[in-house]
Coordinates of C-alpha atoms in Angstrom, one line a residue:
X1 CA 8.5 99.2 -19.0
X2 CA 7.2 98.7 -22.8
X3 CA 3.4 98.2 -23.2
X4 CA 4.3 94.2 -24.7
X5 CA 6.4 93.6 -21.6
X6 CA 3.1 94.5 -19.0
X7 CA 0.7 92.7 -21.4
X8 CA 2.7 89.4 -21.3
X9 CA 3.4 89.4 -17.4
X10 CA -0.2 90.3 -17.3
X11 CA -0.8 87.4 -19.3
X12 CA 1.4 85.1 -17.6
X13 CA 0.0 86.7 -13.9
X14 CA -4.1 85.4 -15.6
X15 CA -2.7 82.0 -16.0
X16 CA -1.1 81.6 -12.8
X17 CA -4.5 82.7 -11.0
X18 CA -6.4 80.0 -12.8
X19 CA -3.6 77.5 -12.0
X20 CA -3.9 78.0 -8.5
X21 CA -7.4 76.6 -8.8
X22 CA -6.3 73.1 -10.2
X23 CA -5.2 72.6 -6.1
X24 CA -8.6 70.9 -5.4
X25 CA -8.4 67.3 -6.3
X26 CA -10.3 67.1 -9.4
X27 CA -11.7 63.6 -7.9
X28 CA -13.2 65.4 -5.1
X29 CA -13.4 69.2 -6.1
X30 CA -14.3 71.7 -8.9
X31 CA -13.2 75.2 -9.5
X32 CA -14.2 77.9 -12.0
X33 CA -14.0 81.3 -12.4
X34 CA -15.8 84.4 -14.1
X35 CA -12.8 86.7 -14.4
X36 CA -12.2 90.0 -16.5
X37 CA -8.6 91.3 -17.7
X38 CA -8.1 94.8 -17.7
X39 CA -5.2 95.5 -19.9
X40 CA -5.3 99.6 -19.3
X41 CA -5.3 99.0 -15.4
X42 CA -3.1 96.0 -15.6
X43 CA -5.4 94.2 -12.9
X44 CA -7.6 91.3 -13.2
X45 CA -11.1 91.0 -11.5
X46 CA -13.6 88.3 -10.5
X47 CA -14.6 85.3 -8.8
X48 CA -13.6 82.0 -8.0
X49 CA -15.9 79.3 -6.8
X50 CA -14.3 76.1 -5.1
X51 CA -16.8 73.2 -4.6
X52 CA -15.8 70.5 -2.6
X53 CA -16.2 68.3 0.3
X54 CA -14.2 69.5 3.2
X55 CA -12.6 67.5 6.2
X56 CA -11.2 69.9 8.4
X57 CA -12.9 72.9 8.9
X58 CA -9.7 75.4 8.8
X59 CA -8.7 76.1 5.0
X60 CA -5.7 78.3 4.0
X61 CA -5.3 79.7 0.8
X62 CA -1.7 81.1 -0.2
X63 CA -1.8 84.6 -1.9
X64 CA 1.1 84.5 -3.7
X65 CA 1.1 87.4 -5.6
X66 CA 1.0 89.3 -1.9
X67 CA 4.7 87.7 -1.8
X68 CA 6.1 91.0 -4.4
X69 CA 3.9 93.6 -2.9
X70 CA 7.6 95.2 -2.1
X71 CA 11.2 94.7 -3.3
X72 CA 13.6 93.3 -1.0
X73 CA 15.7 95.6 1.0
X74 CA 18.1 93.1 1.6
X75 CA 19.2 92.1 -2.1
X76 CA 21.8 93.9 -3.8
X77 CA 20.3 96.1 -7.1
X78 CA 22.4 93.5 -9.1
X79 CA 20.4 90.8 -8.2
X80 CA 16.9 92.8 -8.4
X81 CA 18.2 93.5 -11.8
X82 CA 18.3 90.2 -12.7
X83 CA 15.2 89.5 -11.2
X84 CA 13.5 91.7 -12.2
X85 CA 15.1 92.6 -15.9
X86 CA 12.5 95.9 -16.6
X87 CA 12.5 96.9 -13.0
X88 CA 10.2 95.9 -9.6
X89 CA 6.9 95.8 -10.7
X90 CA 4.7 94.9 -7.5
X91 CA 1.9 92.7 -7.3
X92 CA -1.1 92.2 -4.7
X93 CA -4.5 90.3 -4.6
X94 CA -6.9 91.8 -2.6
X95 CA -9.6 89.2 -1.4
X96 CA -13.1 91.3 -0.8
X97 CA -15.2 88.6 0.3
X98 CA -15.8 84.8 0.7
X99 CA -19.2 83.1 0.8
X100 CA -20.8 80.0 1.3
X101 CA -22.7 79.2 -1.9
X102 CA -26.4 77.6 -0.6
X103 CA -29.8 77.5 -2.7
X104 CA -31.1 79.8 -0.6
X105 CA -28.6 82.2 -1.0
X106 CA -24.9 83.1 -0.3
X107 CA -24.1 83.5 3.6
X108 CA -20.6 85.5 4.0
X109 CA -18.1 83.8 5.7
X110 CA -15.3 85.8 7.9
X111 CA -12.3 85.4 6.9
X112 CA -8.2 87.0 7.9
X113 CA -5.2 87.7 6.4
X114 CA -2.2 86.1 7.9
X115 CA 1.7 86.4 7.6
X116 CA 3.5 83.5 6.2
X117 CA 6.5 83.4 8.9
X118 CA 10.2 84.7 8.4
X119 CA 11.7 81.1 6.7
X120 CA 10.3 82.7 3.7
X121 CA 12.8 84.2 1.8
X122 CA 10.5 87.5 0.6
X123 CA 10.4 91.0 1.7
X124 CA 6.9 91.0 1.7
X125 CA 5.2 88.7 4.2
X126 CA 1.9 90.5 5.3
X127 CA -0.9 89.1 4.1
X128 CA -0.3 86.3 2.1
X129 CA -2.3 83.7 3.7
X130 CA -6.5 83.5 3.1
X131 CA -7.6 81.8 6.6
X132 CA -10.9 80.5 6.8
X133 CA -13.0 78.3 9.7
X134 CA -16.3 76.6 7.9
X135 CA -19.0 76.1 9.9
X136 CA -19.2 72.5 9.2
X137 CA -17.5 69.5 7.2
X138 CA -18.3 66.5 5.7
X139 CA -20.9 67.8 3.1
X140 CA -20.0 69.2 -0.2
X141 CA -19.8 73.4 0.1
X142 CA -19.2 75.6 -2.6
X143 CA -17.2 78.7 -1.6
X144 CA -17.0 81.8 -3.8
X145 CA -14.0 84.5 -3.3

């Protein structure tokens, strides 16, 4: 694959990411992120902090990018062609760590990985959902990931 091809679905891969933020209601929420592109490695690092008031204390956040870790056995090469015109290039995000952000300093929250279930029509299922249990709800939290 040409060196313009993996710098625009790079491109287009940055904007997605900082989409996926504008899911908290921008009544009730705020998102930002400190995030660094690197062209060479094709991969893009940071952190995104969510503030918000929550009302249930299980979140889920979808990893969508964990959807094309791996081609699809099960399609014909004609329609992975067409899919993917320059060949299967796979994609992953890999979550580190989340914390609650307090004054008196970040307290690291546990988190999983979950499998969205078979309805999905993707290969790669494993991992794609961030699950989280707060602690508490009903006062604004800020959590960093």
């Amino acid at each position: 694959m040409n060196r313009e091809v993996k710098m625009k679905r790079l491109i287009i891969a940055v904007v997605l990411f900082l989409l996926a933020g504008t899911a908290v209601d921008a009544a009730t929420g705020m998102v930002s992120f400190d995030v660094k592109l690197d062209p060479e490695a094709h991969t893009i690092t940071g952190t995104e902090d969510i503030t918000f008031t929550p009302t249930d204390p299980h979140l889920y956040f979808l990893l969508l990018a964990n959807l094309d870790r791996e081609p699809n056995p099960y399609l014909s090469p004609r329609v992975i062609d067409q899919s993917y015109p320059n060949g299967f290039d796979p994609s992953t995000t890999t979550i580190e760590k989340v914390e609650m952000v307090q004054s008196g300093g970040n307290t690291a929250l546990p988190f999983r990985l979950i499998s969205l279930p078979p309805e999905f029509q993707t290969y790669s299922l494993a991992e794609t959902v961030l699950a989280l249990d707060l602690p508490q709800t009903g006062a604004e939290v800020t959590l960093r990931l």
